[in-house]
XYZ file of C-alpha atoms in Angstrom:
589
model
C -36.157 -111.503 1.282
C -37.536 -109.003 -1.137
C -40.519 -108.339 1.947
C -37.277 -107.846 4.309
C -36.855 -104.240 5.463
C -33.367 -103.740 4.192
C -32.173 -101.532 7.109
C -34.076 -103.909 9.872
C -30.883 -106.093 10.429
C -27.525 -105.551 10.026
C -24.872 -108.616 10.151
C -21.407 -108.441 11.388
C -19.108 -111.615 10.295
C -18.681 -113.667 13.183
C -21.872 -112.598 15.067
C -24.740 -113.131 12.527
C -27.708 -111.093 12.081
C -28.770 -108.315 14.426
C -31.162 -105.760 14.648
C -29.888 -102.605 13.571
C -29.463 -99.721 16.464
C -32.155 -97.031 15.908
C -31.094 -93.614 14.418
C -29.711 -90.767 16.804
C -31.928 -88.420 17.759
C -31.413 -84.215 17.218
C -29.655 -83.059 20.873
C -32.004 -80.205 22.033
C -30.177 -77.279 22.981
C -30.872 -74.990 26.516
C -32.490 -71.729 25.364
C -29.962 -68.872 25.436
C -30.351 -66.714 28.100
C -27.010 -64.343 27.365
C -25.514 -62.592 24.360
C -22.357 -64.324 23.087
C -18.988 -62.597 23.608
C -17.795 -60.640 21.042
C -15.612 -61.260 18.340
C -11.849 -60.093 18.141
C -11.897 -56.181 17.455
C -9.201 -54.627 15.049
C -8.941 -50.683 15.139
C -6.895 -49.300 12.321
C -5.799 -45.603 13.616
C -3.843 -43.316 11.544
C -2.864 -39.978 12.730
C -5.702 -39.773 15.373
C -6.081 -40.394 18.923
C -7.189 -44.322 19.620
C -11.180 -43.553 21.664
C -10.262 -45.689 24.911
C -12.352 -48.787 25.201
C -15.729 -48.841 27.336
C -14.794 -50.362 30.577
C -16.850 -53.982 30.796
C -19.834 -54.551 33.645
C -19.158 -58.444 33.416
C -17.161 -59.925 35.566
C -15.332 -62.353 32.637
C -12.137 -60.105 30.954
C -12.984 -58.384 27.503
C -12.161 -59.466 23.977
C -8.731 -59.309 23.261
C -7.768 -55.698 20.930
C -5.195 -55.353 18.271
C -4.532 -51.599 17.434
C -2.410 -50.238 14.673
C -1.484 -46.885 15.444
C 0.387 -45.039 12.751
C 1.862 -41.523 13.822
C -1.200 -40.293 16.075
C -0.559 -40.073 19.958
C -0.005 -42.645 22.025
C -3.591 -44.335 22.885
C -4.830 -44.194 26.605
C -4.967 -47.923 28.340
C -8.586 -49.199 28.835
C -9.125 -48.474 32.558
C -8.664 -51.183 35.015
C -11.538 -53.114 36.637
C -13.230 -51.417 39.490
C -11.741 -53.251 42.978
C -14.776 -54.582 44.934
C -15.078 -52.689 48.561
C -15.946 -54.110 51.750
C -17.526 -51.211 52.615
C -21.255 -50.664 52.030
C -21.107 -47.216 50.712
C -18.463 -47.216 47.896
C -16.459 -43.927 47.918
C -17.162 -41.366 45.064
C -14.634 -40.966 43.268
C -14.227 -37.474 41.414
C -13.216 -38.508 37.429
C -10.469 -36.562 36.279
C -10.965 -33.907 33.096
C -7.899 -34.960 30.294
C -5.525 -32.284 29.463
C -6.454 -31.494 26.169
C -6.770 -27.989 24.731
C -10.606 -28.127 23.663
C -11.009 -25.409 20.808
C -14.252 -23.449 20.422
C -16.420 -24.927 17.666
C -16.562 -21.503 15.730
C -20.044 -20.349 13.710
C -17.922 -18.784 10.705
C -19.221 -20.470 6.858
C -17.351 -23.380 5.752
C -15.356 -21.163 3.839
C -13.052 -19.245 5.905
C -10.414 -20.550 7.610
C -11.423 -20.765 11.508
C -9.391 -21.882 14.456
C -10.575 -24.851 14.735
C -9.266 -25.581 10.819
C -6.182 -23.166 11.214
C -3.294 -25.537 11.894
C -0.934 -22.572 12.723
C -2.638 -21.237 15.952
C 0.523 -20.715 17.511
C -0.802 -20.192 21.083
C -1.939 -24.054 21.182
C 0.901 -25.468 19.517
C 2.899 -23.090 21.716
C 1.263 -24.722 24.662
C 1.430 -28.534 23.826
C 5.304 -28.393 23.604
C 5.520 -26.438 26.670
C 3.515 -28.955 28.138
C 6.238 -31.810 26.560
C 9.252 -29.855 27.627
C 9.706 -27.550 30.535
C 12.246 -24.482 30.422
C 14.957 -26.604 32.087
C 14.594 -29.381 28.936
C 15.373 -26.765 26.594
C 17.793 -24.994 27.864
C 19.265 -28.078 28.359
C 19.030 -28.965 24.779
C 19.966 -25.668 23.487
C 21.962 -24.201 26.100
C 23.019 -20.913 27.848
C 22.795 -18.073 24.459
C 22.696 -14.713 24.954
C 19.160 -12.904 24.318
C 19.016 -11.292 20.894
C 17.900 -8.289 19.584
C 17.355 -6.916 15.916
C 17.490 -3.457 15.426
C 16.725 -1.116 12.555
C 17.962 1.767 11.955
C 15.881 4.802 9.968
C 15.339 8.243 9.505
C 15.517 10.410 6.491
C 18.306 10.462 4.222
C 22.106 11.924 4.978
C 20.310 11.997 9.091
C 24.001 9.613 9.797
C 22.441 6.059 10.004
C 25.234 4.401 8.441
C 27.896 6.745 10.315
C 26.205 5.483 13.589
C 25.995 1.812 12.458
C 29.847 2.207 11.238
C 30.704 3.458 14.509
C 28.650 1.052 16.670
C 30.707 -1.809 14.750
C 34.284 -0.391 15.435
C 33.510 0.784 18.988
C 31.956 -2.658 19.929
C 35.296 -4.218 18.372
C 33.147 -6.111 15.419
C 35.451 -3.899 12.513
C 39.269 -3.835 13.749
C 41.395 -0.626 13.556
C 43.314 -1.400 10.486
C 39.985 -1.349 8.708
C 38.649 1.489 9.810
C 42.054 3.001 8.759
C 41.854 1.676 5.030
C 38.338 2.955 4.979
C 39.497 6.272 5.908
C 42.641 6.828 3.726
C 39.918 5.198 0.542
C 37.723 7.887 1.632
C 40.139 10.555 1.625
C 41.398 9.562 -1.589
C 37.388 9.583 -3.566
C 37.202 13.332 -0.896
C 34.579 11.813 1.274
C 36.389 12.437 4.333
C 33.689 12.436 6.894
C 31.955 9.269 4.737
C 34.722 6.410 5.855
C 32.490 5.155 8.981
C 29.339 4.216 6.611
C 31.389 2.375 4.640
C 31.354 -0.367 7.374
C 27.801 -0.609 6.168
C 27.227 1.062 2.593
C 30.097 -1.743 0.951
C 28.777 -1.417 -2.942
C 30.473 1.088 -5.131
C 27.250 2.940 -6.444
C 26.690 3.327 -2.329
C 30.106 4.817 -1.501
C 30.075 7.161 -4.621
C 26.742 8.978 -3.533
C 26.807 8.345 0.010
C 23.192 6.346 -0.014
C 22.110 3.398 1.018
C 20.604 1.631 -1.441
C 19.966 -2.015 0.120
C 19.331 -2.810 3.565
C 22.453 -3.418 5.528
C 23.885 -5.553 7.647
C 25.504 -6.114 10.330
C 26.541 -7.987 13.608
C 27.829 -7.124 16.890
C 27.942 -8.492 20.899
C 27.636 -6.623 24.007
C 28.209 -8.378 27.369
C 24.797 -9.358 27.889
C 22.964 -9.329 24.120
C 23.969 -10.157 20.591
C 22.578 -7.430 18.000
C 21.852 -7.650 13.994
C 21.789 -4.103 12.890
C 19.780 -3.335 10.079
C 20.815 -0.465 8.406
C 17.876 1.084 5.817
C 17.553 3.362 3.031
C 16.706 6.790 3.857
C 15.996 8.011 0.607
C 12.126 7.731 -0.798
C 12.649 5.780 -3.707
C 14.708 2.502 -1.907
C 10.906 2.732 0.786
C 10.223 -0.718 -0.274
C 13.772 -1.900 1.126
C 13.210 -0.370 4.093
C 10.186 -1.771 4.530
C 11.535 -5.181 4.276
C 14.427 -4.759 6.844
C 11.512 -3.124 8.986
C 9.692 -6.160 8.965
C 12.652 -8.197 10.326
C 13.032 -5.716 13.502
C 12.337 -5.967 16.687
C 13.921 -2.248 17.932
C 13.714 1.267 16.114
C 16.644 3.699 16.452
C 15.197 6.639 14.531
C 18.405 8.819 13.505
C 17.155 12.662 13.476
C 19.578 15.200 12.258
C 19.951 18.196 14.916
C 21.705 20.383 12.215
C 19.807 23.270 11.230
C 17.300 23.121 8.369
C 17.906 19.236 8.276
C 15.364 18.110 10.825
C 12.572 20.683 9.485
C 13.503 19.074 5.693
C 12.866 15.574 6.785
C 9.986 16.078 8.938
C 7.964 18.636 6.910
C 5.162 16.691 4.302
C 7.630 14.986 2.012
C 10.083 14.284 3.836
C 10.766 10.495 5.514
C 10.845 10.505 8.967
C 6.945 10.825 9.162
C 6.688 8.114 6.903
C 9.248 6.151 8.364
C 7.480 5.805 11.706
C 4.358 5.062 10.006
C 6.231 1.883 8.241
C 7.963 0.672 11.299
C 4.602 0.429 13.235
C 2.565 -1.265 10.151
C 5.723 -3.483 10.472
C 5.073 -4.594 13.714
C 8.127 -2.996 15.641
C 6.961 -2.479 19.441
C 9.783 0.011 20.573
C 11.777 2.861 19.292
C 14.521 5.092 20.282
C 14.709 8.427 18.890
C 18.118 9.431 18.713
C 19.118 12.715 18.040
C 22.541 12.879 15.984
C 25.001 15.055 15.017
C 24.631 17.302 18.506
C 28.578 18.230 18.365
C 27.615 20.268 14.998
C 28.798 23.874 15.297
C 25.359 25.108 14.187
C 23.860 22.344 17.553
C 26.886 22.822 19.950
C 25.240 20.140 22.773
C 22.305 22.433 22.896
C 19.395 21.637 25.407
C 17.150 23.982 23.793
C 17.463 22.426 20.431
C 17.263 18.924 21.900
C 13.955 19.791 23.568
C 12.771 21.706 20.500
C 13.003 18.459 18.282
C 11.802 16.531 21.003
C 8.455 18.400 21.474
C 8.076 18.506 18.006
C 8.194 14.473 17.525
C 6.222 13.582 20.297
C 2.600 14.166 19.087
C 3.511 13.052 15.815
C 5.137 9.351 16.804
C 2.020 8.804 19.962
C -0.367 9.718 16.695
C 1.367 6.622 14.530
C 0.182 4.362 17.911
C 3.503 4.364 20.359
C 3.302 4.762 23.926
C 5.401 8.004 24.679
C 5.947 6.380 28.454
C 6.767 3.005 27.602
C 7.832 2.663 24.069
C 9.765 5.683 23.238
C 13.146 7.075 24.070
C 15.175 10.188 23.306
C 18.726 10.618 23.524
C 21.700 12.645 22.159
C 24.479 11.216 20.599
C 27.085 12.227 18.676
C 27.497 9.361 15.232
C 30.775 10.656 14.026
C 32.853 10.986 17.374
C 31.232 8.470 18.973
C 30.012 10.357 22.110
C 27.096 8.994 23.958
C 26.901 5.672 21.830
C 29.416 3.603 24.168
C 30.295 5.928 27.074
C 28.335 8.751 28.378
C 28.719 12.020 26.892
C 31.446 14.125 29.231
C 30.092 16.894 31.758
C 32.461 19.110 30.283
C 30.559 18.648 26.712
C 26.449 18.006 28.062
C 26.480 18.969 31.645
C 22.477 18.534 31.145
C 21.836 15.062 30.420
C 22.555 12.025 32.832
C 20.635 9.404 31.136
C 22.402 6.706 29.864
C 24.967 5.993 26.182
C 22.886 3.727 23.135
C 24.361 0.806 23.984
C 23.813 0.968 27.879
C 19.982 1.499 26.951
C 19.777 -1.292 24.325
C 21.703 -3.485 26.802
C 18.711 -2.519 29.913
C 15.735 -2.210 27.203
C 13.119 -5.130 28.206
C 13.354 -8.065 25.898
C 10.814 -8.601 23.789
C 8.545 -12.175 23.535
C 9.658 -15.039 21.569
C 7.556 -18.035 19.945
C 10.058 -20.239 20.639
C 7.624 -23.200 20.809
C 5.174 -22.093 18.369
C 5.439 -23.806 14.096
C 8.429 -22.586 12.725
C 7.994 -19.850 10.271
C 10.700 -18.031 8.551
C 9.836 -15.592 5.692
C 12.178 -15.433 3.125
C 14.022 -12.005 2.522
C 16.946 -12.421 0.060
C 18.036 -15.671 -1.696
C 21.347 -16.370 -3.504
C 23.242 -18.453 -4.906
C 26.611 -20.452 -3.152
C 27.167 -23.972 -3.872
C 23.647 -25.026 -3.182
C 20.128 -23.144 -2.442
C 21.373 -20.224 0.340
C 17.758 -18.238 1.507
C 18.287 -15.384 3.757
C 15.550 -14.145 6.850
C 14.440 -13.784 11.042
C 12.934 -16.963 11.806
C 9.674 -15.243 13.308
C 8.597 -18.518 15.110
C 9.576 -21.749 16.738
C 12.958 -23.563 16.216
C 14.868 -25.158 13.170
C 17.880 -27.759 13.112
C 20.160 -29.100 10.265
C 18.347 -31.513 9.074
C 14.830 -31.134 9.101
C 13.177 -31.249 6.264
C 10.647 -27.794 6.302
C 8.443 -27.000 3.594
C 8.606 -24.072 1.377
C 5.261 -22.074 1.135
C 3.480 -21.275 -1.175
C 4.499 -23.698 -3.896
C 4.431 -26.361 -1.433
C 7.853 -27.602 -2.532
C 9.611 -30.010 0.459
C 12.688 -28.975 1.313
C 16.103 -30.270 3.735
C 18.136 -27.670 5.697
C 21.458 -28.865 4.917
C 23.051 -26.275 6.626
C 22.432 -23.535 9.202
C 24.334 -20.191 9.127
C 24.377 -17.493 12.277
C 24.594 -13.877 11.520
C 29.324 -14.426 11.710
C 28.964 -16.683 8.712
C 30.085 -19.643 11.084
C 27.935 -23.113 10.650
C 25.897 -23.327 13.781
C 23.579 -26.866 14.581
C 20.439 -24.916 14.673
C 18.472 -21.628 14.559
C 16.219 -19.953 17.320
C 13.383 -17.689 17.154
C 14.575 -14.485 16.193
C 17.671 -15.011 15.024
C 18.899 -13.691 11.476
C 20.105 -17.134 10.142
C 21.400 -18.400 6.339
C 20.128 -21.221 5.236
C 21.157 -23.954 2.779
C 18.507 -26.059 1.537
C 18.470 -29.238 -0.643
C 15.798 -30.012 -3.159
C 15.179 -26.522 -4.857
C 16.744 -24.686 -7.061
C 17.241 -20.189 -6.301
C 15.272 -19.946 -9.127
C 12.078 -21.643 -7.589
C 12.052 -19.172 -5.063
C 11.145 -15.079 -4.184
C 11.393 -12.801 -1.059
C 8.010 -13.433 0.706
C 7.814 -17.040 0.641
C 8.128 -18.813 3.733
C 10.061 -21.720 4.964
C 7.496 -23.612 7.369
C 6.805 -26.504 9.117
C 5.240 -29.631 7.385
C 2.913 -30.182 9.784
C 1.688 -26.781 10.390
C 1.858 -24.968 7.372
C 0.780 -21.422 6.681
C -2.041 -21.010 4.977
C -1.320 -19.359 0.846
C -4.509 -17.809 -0.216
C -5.553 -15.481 -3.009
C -8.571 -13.597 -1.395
C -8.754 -12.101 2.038
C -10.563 -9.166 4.176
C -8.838 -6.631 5.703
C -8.995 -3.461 8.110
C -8.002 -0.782 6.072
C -6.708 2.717 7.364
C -6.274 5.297 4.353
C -3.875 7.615 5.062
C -2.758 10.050 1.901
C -4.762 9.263 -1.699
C -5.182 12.244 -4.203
C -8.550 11.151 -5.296
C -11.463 8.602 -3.891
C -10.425 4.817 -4.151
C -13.244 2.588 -5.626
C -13.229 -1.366 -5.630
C -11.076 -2.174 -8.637
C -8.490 -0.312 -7.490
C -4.880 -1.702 -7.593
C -1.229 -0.367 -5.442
C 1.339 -3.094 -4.305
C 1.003 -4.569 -0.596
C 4.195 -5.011 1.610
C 3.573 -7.280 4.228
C 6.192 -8.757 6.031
C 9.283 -9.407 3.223
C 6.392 -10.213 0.965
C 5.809 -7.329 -2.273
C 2.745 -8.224 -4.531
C 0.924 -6.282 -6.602
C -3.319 -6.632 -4.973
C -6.289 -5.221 -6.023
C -9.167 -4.349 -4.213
C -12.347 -6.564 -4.995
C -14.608 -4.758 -2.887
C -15.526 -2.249 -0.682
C -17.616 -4.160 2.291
C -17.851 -1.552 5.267
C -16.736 1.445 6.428
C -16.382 2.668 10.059
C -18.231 5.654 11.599
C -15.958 8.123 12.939
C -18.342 9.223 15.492
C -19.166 5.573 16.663
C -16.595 3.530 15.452
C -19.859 1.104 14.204
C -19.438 -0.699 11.275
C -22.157 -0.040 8.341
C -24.374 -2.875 7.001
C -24.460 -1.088 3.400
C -21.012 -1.560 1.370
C -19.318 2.258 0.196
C -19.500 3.416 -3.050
C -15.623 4.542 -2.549
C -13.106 5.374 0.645
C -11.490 8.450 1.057
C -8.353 9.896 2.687
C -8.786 9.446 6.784
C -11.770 6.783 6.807
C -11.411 3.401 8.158
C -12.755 0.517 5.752
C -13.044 -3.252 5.319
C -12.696 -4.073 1.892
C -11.964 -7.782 -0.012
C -8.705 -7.791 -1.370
C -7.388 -10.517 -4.612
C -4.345 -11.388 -5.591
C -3.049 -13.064 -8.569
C -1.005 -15.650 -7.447
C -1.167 -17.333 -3.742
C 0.496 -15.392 -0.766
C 1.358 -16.572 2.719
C -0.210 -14.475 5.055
C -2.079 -15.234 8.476
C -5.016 -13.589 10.562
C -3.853 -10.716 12.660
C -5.286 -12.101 15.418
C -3.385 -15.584 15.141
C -0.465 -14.202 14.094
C 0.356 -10.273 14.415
C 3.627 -10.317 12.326
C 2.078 -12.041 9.276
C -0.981 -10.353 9.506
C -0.029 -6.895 9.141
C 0.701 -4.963 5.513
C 1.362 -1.519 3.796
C -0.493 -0.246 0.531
C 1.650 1.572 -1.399
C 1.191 3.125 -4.819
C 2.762 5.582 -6.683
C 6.115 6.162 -4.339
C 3.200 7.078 -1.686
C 1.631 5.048 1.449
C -1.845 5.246 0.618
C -2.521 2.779 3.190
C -1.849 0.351 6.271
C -4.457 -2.440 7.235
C -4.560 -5.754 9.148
C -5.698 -9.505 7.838
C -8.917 -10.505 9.503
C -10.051 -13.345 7.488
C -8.927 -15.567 4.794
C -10.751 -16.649 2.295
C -10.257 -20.721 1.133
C -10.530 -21.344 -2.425
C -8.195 -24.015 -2.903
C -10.219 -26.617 -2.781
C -12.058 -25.073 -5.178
C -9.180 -24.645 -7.979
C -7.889 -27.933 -6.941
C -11.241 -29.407 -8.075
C -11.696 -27.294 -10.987
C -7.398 -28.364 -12.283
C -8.412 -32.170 -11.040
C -11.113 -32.176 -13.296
C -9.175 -30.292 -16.107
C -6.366 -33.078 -16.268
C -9.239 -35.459 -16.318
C -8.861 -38.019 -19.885
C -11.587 -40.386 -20.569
């Protein structure tokens, strides 16, 4: 047995021994002649747009797909399978281009902020929710509102802006009779007789003692096709930088001359604020103003044409030199502040047989109304803030649309914020807040000492941009001496006031060509036209002119003086660089 093969039999019980069945042979494969199908694919998509599938040339269906798509757009469905045509030509078919806004790859450095990187380019934003929701959606969701308009009212002091605004208020029914009354007999009683219409406006003490507005007032009233804010500013030199901020929240002039004698030289002769005041408002950004010539019923004025067209001729060169269109963007009228004549009704035959044009009111009523980002990023720079039983921030919501509700972010310290509660210019609690309206605000998750006139209540996702460094267009307009780089005067751009300084000088215009130099200047003086770099010391929410005109636009001022007014052409990104550089500071091994 031991010479036995031990595998060559096998015995089963009952059957004896049998020869054991021969081992299976390896089963030989065909040769593969087609790739396999692929595995399962899994797409994990946050925030972007899903890339539709490749449409398959076999016949068999393709792999099944499981997408997770976390907040981006919905993704396009893989296009169907081509039907097979009878037909031996198949038809071309023409493909169709996707409505996307394709942005210009720019050539700028890294650096900058371009368009491409600049989430607030409120044109394409503008257009993607236009594209979502037509005219009829939104006025559907926000209803029939009257179109409104903010005016500003400024001149040079004691010129009767707050007499006109006073008046305005109690002839358009906003300030009852028995008011006006009080005012009057309180008046009387302090012997301001002729002062009890500005009190409407001026309501602090210190105002009503001197007669001067100090603050910018204001004020609220309806006609029967517009609402108004009026915003009444100081005349006087030293409140500039309030009227600077109520400038920037305008969207209407009324420059109040005084016709008296002597007054109209005083304010318009070098020192005086109606030159500068017309500078300011078109730094600020206002597109239209209305001259209005006051206090024609004076004894020394007496309705006279000849003085009307005296001040008139004077003004004109002046106010088409600061950039308005005499044509288009300027109007004079007479008007009387304190007896109301022209401001409601026309002026009586009897008392102007010479002028048929129409009152204030009739001409702010007709005046074309001015464009409104209504579907841009919301943006709402922050003028005043107080505090009332929560957070309340004050401003004109310059773009785009804001609920109760939403949670907004506050820029530049990046804080998040709710809007609890939305206020209209009446003080009554209204659901939401349109593009320029004057609104109150009461937000939840910051305290009034976190924030400062000139931030800027935003949306999350598109923020403006806070940056320390950027290049601007400069115009200087009055400076004693030369102005080198290293040279420091505060910057007033929209309700924004920080101190700046001027890095350095980077070009200069030629007069003659309007070229820009390739050699930096040693210094600028009064009249030339340069680009310099400009620092801050702490972050400020600004925007390219280009991108954004209202936010892009600021005043140098220095010494009581404008020394100059430029525009934003670039910003300058260095917060990825301090980020870094604080990352690495907090860093503990």
């Amino acid at each position: 047995m031991s010479k036995l093969n031990a595998n060559a039999f096998s015995f089963v019980p009952g059957g004896g021994f049998q020869p054991a069945q021969p081992p299976l042979q390896p089963i030989e494969r065909p040769p593969q002649t087609e790739a396999p199908a692929p595995a399962p694919t899994i797409s994990l998509s946050i925030g972007g747009p899903k890339p539709a599938p490749k449409p398959s040339s076999r016949p068999p269906s393709p792999p099944p797909t499981i997408s997770l798509n976390i907040g981006g757009p919905k993704p396009a469905p893989p296009p169907p399978a081509p039907a097979v045509q009878k037909t031996s030509a198949p038809a071309a078919t023409k493909p169709t281009a996707p409505a996307t806004s394709s942005v210009k790859a720019p050539s700028a450095p890294a650096k900058s902020f371009t368009l491409e990187r600049a989430k607030t380019d409120t044109t394409a934003v503008a257009l993607d929710v236009k594209a979502a929701a037509d005219e009829e959606t939104l006025k559907d969701l926000f209803g029939h509102t009257k179109q409104h308009l903010n005016i500003v009212f400024i001149g040079h002091v004691d010129a009767g802006k707050s007499t006109m605004g006073g008046n305005i208020l109690y002839l358009s029914g906003m300030v009852d009779k028995r008011t006006m009354e009080k005012y009057e007999r309180e008046a009387k009683e302090a012997g301001r007789d002729s002062w009890y219409l500005s009190w409407a406006l001026d309501s602090t003490p210190q105002e009503r003692a001197k007669g001067k507005t100090v603050e910018v007032g204001r004020a609220y009233f309806e006609t029967d096709t517009r609402r108004y804010t009026i915003l009444d500013a100081p005349g006087h030199k030293t409140f500039v930088p309030s009227m600077i901020s109520g400038a920037a929240q305008a969207d209407v002039a009324i420059l109040v001359i005084s016709a008296r004698k002597g007054e109209f030289e005083t304010g318009f002769e070098k020192g005086g604020q109606t030159r500068e005041h017309i500078m300011l408002v078109k730094t600020a950004g206002v597109q239209k103003v209305i001259v209005v010539i006051n206090k024609m019923d004076e004894p020394t004025v007496g309705w006279s044409k000849a003085r009307y067209d005296e001040i008139k001729d004077k003004l004109t060169p002046f106010i088409k030199a600061a950039g308005f269109n005499i044509k288009t963007d300027v109007t004079f009228i007479p008007v009387s502040a304190y007896t109301g004549a022209n401001l409601k009704d026309r002026v009586a035959k009897g008392v102007a047989d010479w002028w048929d044009g129409p009152a204030l009111l009739e001409l702010l009523d007709r005046m074309p109304m001015v464009e409104r980002k209504i579907n841009g990023p919301l943006m709402m720079p922050v003028s005043e803030k107080y505090k009332d039983m929560g957070t309340i921030v004050v401003g004109k919501i310059e773009s785009g649309h804001m609920h109760k509700g939403d949670t907004l972010l506050l820029m530049p310290n990046k804080n998040l914020v709710e809007v609890s509660a939305v206020y209209n210019e009446m003080e009554d609690e209204v659901e939401y807040g349109m593009c320029g309206d004057n609104v109150r605000i009461r937000l939840r998750g910051v305290d009034d000492e976190e924030i400062s006139p000139g931030f800027v209540l935003t949306s999350p996702s598109h923020p403006i941009h806070a940056v320390r460094q950027f290049e601007a267009q400069l115009a200087i307009l009055d400076h004693k001496s030369i102005i080198c780089a290293g040279y420091s005067a505060v910057m007033h751009c929209h309700t924004l006031s920080e101190e700046v300084t001027l890095a350095s000088l980077l070009h200069y215009f030629d007069k003659a060509t309007g070229r820009k130099s390739k050699k930096p200047p040693q210094f600028a003086k009064r009249g030339q036209k340069i680009v310099a770099l400009i620092e801050t010391t702490e972050p400020v929410c600004v925007e390219r002119f280009v991108d954004y005109p209202q936010l892009g636009r600021f005043t140098l001022r220095d010494e009581g003086k404008t020394i100059a007014i430029g525009k934003i052409t670039k910003l300058i990104d260095v917060g990825t660089i301090d980020e870094a550089a604080e990352g690495v500071a907090n860093l503990s091994v």
